XYZ file of C-alpha atoms in Angstrom:
171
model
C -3.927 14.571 15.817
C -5.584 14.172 12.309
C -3.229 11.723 10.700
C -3.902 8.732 12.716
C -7.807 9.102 11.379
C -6.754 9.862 8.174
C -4.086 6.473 7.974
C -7.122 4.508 9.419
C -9.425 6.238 6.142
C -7.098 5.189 3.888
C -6.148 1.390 5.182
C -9.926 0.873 5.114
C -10.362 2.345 1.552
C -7.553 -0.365 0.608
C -8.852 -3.129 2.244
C -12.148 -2.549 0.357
C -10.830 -2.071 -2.834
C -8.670 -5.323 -2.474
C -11.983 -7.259 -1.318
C -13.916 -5.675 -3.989
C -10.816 -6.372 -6.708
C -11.089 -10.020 -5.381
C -14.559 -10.315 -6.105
C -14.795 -9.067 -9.279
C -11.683 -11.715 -10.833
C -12.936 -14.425 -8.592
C -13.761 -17.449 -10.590
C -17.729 -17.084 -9.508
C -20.448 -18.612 -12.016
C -22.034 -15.994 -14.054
C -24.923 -16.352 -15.130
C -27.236 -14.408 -18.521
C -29.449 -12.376 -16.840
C -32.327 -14.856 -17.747
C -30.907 -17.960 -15.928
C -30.678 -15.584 -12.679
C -33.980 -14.402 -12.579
C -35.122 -17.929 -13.060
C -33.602 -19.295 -10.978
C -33.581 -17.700 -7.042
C -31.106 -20.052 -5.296
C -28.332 -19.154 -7.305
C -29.075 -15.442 -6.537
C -29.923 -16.067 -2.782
C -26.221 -18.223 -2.600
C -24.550 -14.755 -4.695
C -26.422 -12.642 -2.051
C -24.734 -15.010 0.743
C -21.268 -14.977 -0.994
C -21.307 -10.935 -1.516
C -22.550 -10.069 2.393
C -20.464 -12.901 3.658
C -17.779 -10.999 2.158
C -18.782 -7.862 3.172
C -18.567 -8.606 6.722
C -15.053 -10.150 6.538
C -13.750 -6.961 5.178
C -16.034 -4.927 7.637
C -14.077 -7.170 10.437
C -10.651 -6.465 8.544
C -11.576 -2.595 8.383
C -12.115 -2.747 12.128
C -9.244 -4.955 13.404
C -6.655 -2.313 11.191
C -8.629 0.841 12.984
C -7.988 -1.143 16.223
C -4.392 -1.547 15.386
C -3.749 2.112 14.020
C -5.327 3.834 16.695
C -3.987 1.728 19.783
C -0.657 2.493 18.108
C -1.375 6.449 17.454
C -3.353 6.869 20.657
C -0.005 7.897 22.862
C 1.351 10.444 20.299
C -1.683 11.672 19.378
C -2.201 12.424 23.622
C 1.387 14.020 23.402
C 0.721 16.031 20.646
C -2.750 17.091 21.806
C -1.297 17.708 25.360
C 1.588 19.458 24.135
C -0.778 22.050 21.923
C -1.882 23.711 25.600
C 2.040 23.536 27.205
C 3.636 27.070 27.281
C 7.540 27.821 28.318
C 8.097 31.097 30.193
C 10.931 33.632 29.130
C 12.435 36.578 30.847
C 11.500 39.425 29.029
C 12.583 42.507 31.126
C 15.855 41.485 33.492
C 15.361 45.259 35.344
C 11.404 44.446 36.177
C 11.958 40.880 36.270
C 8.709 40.843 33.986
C 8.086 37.373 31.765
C 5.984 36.697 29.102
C 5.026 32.592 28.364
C 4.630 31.208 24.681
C 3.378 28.019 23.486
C 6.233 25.620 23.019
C 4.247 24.369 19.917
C 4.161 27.443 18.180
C 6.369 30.295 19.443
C 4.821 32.931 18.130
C 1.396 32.112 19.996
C 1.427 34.226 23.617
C 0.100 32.547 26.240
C -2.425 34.824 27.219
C -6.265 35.436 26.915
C -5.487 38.396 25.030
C -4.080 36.731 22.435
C -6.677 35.458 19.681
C -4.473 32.662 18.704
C -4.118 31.432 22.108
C -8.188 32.091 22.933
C -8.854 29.940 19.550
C -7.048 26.817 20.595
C -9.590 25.592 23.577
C -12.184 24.631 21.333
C -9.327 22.634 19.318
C -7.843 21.348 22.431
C -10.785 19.765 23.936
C -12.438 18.749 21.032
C -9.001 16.324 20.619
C -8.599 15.571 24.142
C -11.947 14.169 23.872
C -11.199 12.035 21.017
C -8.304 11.046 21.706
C -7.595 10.500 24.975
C -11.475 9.931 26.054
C -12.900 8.361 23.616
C -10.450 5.795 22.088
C -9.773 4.019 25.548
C -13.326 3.916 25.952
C -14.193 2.437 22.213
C -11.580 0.063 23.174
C -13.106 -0.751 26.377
C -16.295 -1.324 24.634
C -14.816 -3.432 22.260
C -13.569 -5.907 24.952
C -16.463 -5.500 27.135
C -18.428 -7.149 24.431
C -15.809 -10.008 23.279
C -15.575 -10.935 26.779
C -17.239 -13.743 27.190
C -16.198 -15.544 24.108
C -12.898 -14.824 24.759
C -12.910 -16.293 28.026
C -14.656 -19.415 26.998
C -11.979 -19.488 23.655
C -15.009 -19.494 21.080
C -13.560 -16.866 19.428
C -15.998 -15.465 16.833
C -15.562 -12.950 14.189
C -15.581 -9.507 16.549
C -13.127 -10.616 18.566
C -10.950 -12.328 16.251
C -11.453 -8.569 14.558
C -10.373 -7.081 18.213
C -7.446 -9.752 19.189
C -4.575 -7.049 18.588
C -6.558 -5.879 22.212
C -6.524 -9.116 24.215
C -4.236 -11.361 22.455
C -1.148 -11.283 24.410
C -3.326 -11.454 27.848
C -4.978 -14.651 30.102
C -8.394 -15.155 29.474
């Protein structure tokens, strides 16, 4: 349930190296450093240029965790859900006695006793509360706060960002 956040970590650190590789060849005016402390516009229009561009990849960074995660989120719930699922087996046929083991991991018993078994709660709901919790309601949040200019179709940055969420639906 890791790799979804780690594939999100590493299409952000792309993004911003390709925004920050396109800054630094971009064919912007340099200046000595005397002309820029003289003169404050051309810094103030840099400052514009570099936080205007900030925010874009900010927006791009978001609108590829969007995409990653709404993609992950229902194998990451399988995975998560599967983590806690245990098969039973006939053990003895003459006492009819049966022992259960996890169908992740075989070799886990499915029983209190077992310290393996015991340690995977705090794994198990820690996920299930990431995953299955607390993407749906990011997303939710995420549209909650697009709504309105999505339904008036003044789409601004955020929810141009968030339109893998809404795109294919009426406003």
């Amino acid at each position: 349930a890791l790799w979804p956040i780690a594939f999100i970590l590493l299409g952000c650190s792309a993004l911003a190296f390709h925004a920050l590789g396109v800054w630094l060849v971009s064919d912007r005016k340099l200046a000595s450093v005397d002309d820029l402390r003289n003169d404050l516009s051309t810094m103030a229009i840099e400052t514009r240029e570099v936080r205007s561009s900030c925010v874009r990849t900010t927006l791009n960074m978001l609108y590829w965790a969007v995409f990653v995660a709404y993609l992950a989120l229902p194998s990451a719930s399988r995975s998560i859900f599967k983590a806690k699922q245990c098969e039973s087996f006939l053990t003895n046929a003459l006492t009819r006695e049966r022992r259960s083991y996890l169908v992740a991991d075989p070799d886990v018993l499915c029983s209190d006793d077992d310290e393996n078994y015991g340690g995977l709660d705090v794994y198990f709901w820690g996920f299930f509360a990431l995953w299955p919790v607390c993407v749906p309601l990011i997303f939710l949040a995420l549209l909650l706060s697009i709504r309105k200019a999505v339904r008036v179709r003044r789409i601004t940055p955020l929810a141009r960002a968030c339109r893998f969420l809404w795109r294919d639906y009426d406003a």
